[in-house]
GROMACS .gro file of N, CA and C in nm:
model
  189
    1UNK      N    1   1.950   2.687  -6.320
    1UNK     CA    2   1.976   2.725  -6.457
    1UNK      C    3   2.126   2.721  -6.480
    2UNK      N    4   2.163   2.676  -6.598
    2UNK     CA    5   2.304   2.672  -6.636
    2UNK      C    6   2.320   2.752  -6.765
    3UNK      N    7   2.428   2.827  -6.773
    3UNK     CA    8   2.460   2.902  -6.894
    3UNK      C    9   2.598   2.857  -6.940
    4UNK      N   10   2.612   2.833  -7.068
    4UNK     CA   11   2.737   2.785  -7.125
    4UNK      C   12   2.779   2.880  -7.235
    5UNK      N   13   2.901   2.927  -7.226
    5UNK     CA   14   2.957   3.016  -7.327
    5UNK      C   15   3.060   2.936  -7.406
    6UNK      N   16   3.043   2.930  -7.538
    6UNK     CA   17   3.129   2.849  -7.624
    6UNK      C   18   3.184   2.935  -7.737
    7UNK      N   19   3.313   2.922  -7.759
    7UNK     CA   20   3.377   2.992  -7.871
    7UNK      C   21   3.394   2.893  -7.984
    8UNK      N   22   3.343   2.924  -8.103
    8UNK     CA   23   3.349   2.831  -8.215
    8UNK      C   24   3.449   2.873  -8.322
    9UNK      N   25   3.538   2.966  -8.290
    9UNK     CA   26   3.639   3.010  -8.385
    9UNK      C   27   3.596   3.133  -8.463
   10UNK      N   28   3.466   3.158  -8.470
   10UNK     CA   29   3.414   3.273  -8.543
   10UNK      C   30   3.345   3.372  -8.449
   11UNK      N   31   3.311   3.324  -8.330
   11UNK     CA   32   3.241   3.407  -8.233
   11UNK      C   33   3.196   3.321  -8.116
   12UNK      N   34   3.126   3.383  -8.025
   12UNK     CA   35   3.078   3.314  -7.906
   12UNK      C   36   2.930   3.277  -7.923
   13UNK      N   37   2.893   3.163  -7.865
   13UNK     CA   38   2.753   3.120  -7.858
   13UNK      C   39   2.718   3.106  -7.711
   14UNK      N   40   2.600   3.152  -7.674
   14UNK     CA   41   2.552   3.140  -7.536
   14UNK      C   42   2.437   3.041  -7.535
   15UNK      N   43   2.451   2.937  -7.454
   15UNK     CA   44   2.347   2.837  -7.437
   15UNK      C   45   2.295   2.848  -7.294
   16UNK      N   46   2.166   2.832  -7.276
   16UNK     CA   47   2.107   2.834  -7.142
   16UNK      C   48   2.010   2.717  -7.130
   17UNK      N   49   2.010   2.653  -7.012
   17UNK     CA   50   1.921   2.540  -6.989
   17UNK      C   51   1.875   2.543  -6.844
   18UNK      N   52   1.748   2.510  -6.825
   18UNK     CA   53   1.690   2.504  -6.692
   18UNK      C   54   1.624   2.367  -6.677
   19UNK      N   55   1.650   2.302  -6.565
   19UNK     CA   56   1.587   2.174  -6.537
   19UNK      C   57   1.449   2.196  -6.477
   20UNK      N   58   1.352   2.113  -6.516
   20UNK     CA   59   1.219   2.122  -6.457
   20UNK      C   60   1.218   2.065  -6.316
   21UNK      N   61   1.296   1.958  -6.296
   21UNK     CA   62   1.308   1.896  -6.164
   21UNK      C   63   1.454   1.864  -6.140
   22UNK      N   64   1.489   1.853  -6.013
   22UNK     CA   65   1.626   1.816  -5.978
   22UNK      C   66   1.721   1.933  -5.987
   23UNK      N   67   1.849   1.898  -5.994
   23UNK     CA   68   1.951   2.002  -6.001
   23UNK      C   69   2.068   1.950  -6.082
   24UNK      N   70   2.151   2.041  -6.128
   24UNK     CA   71   2.271   2.005  -6.201
   24UNK      C   72   2.377   1.958  -6.102
   25UNK      N   73   2.448   1.850  -6.136
   25UNK     CA   74   2.558   1.800  -6.054
   25UNK      C   75   2.686   1.858  -6.113
   26UNK      N   76   2.742   1.955  -6.044
   26UNK     CA   77   2.854   2.030  -6.097
   26UNK      C   78   2.985   1.974  -6.043
   27UNK      N   79   3.085   1.952  -6.129
   27UNK     CA   80   3.215   1.903  -6.081
   27UNK      C   81   3.290   2.012  -6.005
   28UNK      N   82   3.384   1.969  -5.923
   28UNK     CA   83   3.464   2.064  -5.845
   28UNK      C   84   3.558   2.143  -5.935
   29UNK      N   85   3.582   2.268  -5.897
   29UNK     CA   86   3.672   2.354  -5.974
   29UNK      C   87   3.810   2.355  -5.910
   30UNK      N   88   3.911   2.353  -5.994
   30UNK     CA   89   4.049   2.365  -5.948
   30UNK      C   90   4.103   2.496  -6.002
   31UNK      N   91   4.145   2.581  -5.912
   31UNK     CA   92   4.198   2.713  -5.947
   31UNK      C   93   4.097   2.793  -6.029
   32UNK      N   94   3.969   2.776  -5.999
   32UNK     CA   95   3.863   2.852  -6.066
   32UNK      C   96   3.825   2.801  -6.203
   33UNK      N   97   3.876   2.683  -6.242
   33UNK     CA   98   3.850   2.628  -6.375
   33UNK      C   99   3.788   2.489  -6.361
   34UNK      N  100   3.686   2.463  -6.442
   34UNK     CA  101   3.623   2.331  -6.445
   34UNK      C  102   3.655   2.267  -6.580
   35UNK      N  103   3.706   2.146  -6.578
   35UNK     CA  104   3.736   2.072  -6.700
   35UNK      C  105   3.635   1.958  -6.713
   36UNK      N  106   3.566   1.952  -6.827
   36UNK     CA  107   3.467   1.848  -6.853
   36UNK      C  108   3.500   1.776  -6.982
   37UNK      N  109   3.475   1.646  -6.984
   37UNK     CA  110   3.483   1.572  -7.109
   37UNK      C  111   3.353   1.595  -7.185
   38UNK      N  112   3.348   1.569  -7.314
   38UNK     CA  113   3.222   1.583  -7.387
   38UNK      C  114   3.109   1.497  -7.327
   39UNK      N  115   3.143   1.377  -7.279
   39UNK     CA  116   3.042   1.290  -7.218
   39UNK      C  117   2.990   1.350  -7.087
   40UNK      N  118   3.079   1.406  -7.004
   40UNK     CA  119   3.036   1.469  -6.880
   40UNK      C  120   2.947   1.589  -6.908
   41UNK      N  121   2.982   1.669  -7.007
   41UNK     CA  122   2.900   1.785  -7.043
   41UNK      C  123   2.761   1.742  -7.088
   42UNK      N  124   2.754   1.638  -7.170
   42UNK     CA  125   2.624   1.589  -7.218
   42UNK      C  126   2.538   1.542  -7.101
   43UNK      N  127   2.597   1.469  -7.008
   43UNK     CA  128   2.521   1.421  -6.892
   43UNK      C  129   2.481   1.537  -6.802
   44UNK      N  130   2.570   1.633  -6.783
   44UNK     CA  131   2.539   1.750  -6.701
   44UNK      C  132   2.419   1.824  -6.757
   45UNK      N  133   2.417   1.846  -6.888
   45UNK     CA  134   2.308   1.921  -6.950
   45UNK      C  135   2.176   1.845  -6.949
   46UNK      N  136   2.181   1.711  -6.939
   46UNK     CA  137   2.059   1.630  -6.932
   46UNK      C  138   2.014   1.607  -6.789
   47UNK      N  139   2.090   1.659  -6.692
   47UNK     CA  140   2.052   1.643  -6.552
   47UNK      C  141   2.089   1.508  -6.495
   48UNK      N  142   2.182   1.436  -6.558
   48UNK     CA  143   2.225   1.305  -6.511
   48UNK      C  144   2.346   1.325  -6.420
   49UNK      N  145   2.349   1.251  -6.310
   49UNK     CA  146   2.463   1.257  -6.220
   49UNK      C  147   2.578   1.183  -6.287
   50UNK      N  148   2.675   1.256  -6.343
   50UNK     CA  149   2.782   1.198  -6.422
   50UNK      C  150   2.880   1.117  -6.337
   51UNK      N  151   2.875   1.135  -6.204
   51UNK     CA  152   2.966   1.059  -6.117
   51UNK      C  153   2.925   0.913  -6.108
   52UNK      N  154   2.797   0.885  -6.119
   52UNK     CA  155   2.749   0.746  -6.116
   52UNK      C  156   2.624   0.735  -6.204
   53UNK      N  157   2.642   0.738  -6.336
   53UNK     CA  158   2.526   0.733  -6.425
   53UNK      C  159   2.451   0.601  -6.412
   54UNK      N  160   2.320   0.610  -6.414
   54UNK     CA  161   2.234   0.493  -6.402
   54UNK      C  162   2.145   0.486  -6.526
   55UNK      N  163   2.136   0.368  -6.583
   55UNK     CA  164   2.044   0.348  -6.695
   55UNK      C  165   1.903   0.347  -6.636
   56UNK      N  166   1.818   0.433  -6.685
   56UNK     CA  167   1.683   0.441  -6.629
   56UNK      C  168   1.580   0.366  -6.711
   57UNK      N  169   1.617   0.323  -6.829
   57UNK     CA  170   1.521   0.253  -6.914
   57UNK      C  171   1.595   0.146  -6.992
   58UNK      N  172   1.537   0.029  -6.996
   58UNK     CA  173   1.594  -0.079  -7.077
   58UNK      C  174   1.481  -0.136  -7.163
   59UNK      N  175   1.510  -0.166  -7.288
   59UNK     CA  176   1.407  -0.225  -7.373
   59UNK      C  177   1.367  -0.362  -7.320
   60UNK      N  178   1.238  -0.392  -7.330
   60UNK     CA  179   1.187  -0.519  -7.283
   60UNK      C  180   1.210  -0.632  -7.381
   61UNK      N  181   1.206  -0.599  -7.510
   61UNK     CA  182   1.231  -0.701  -7.611
   61UNK      C  183   1.291  -0.636  -7.735
   62UNK      N  184   1.353  -0.718  -7.815
   62UNK     CA  185   1.422  -0.669  -7.935
   62UNK      C  186   1.345  -0.718  -8.056
   63UNK      N  187   1.339  -0.635  -8.158
   63UNK     CA  188   1.282  -0.684  -8.282
   63UNK      C  189   1.167  -0.607  -8.322
   0.00000   0.00000   0.00000
């Protein structure tokens, strides 16, 4: 389970997410702080390994 605390300028929001399978790939912390880009955060919350993302589905045809 991952919990995310976000300040939006008016107050704090708490988000929680649990994966049904697998685990979250968490980046290393420097001096107790983790810095994530918006893309890394999105992949982290979807359970995607952001270090080497793999496309799992490709359309077979267009149109």
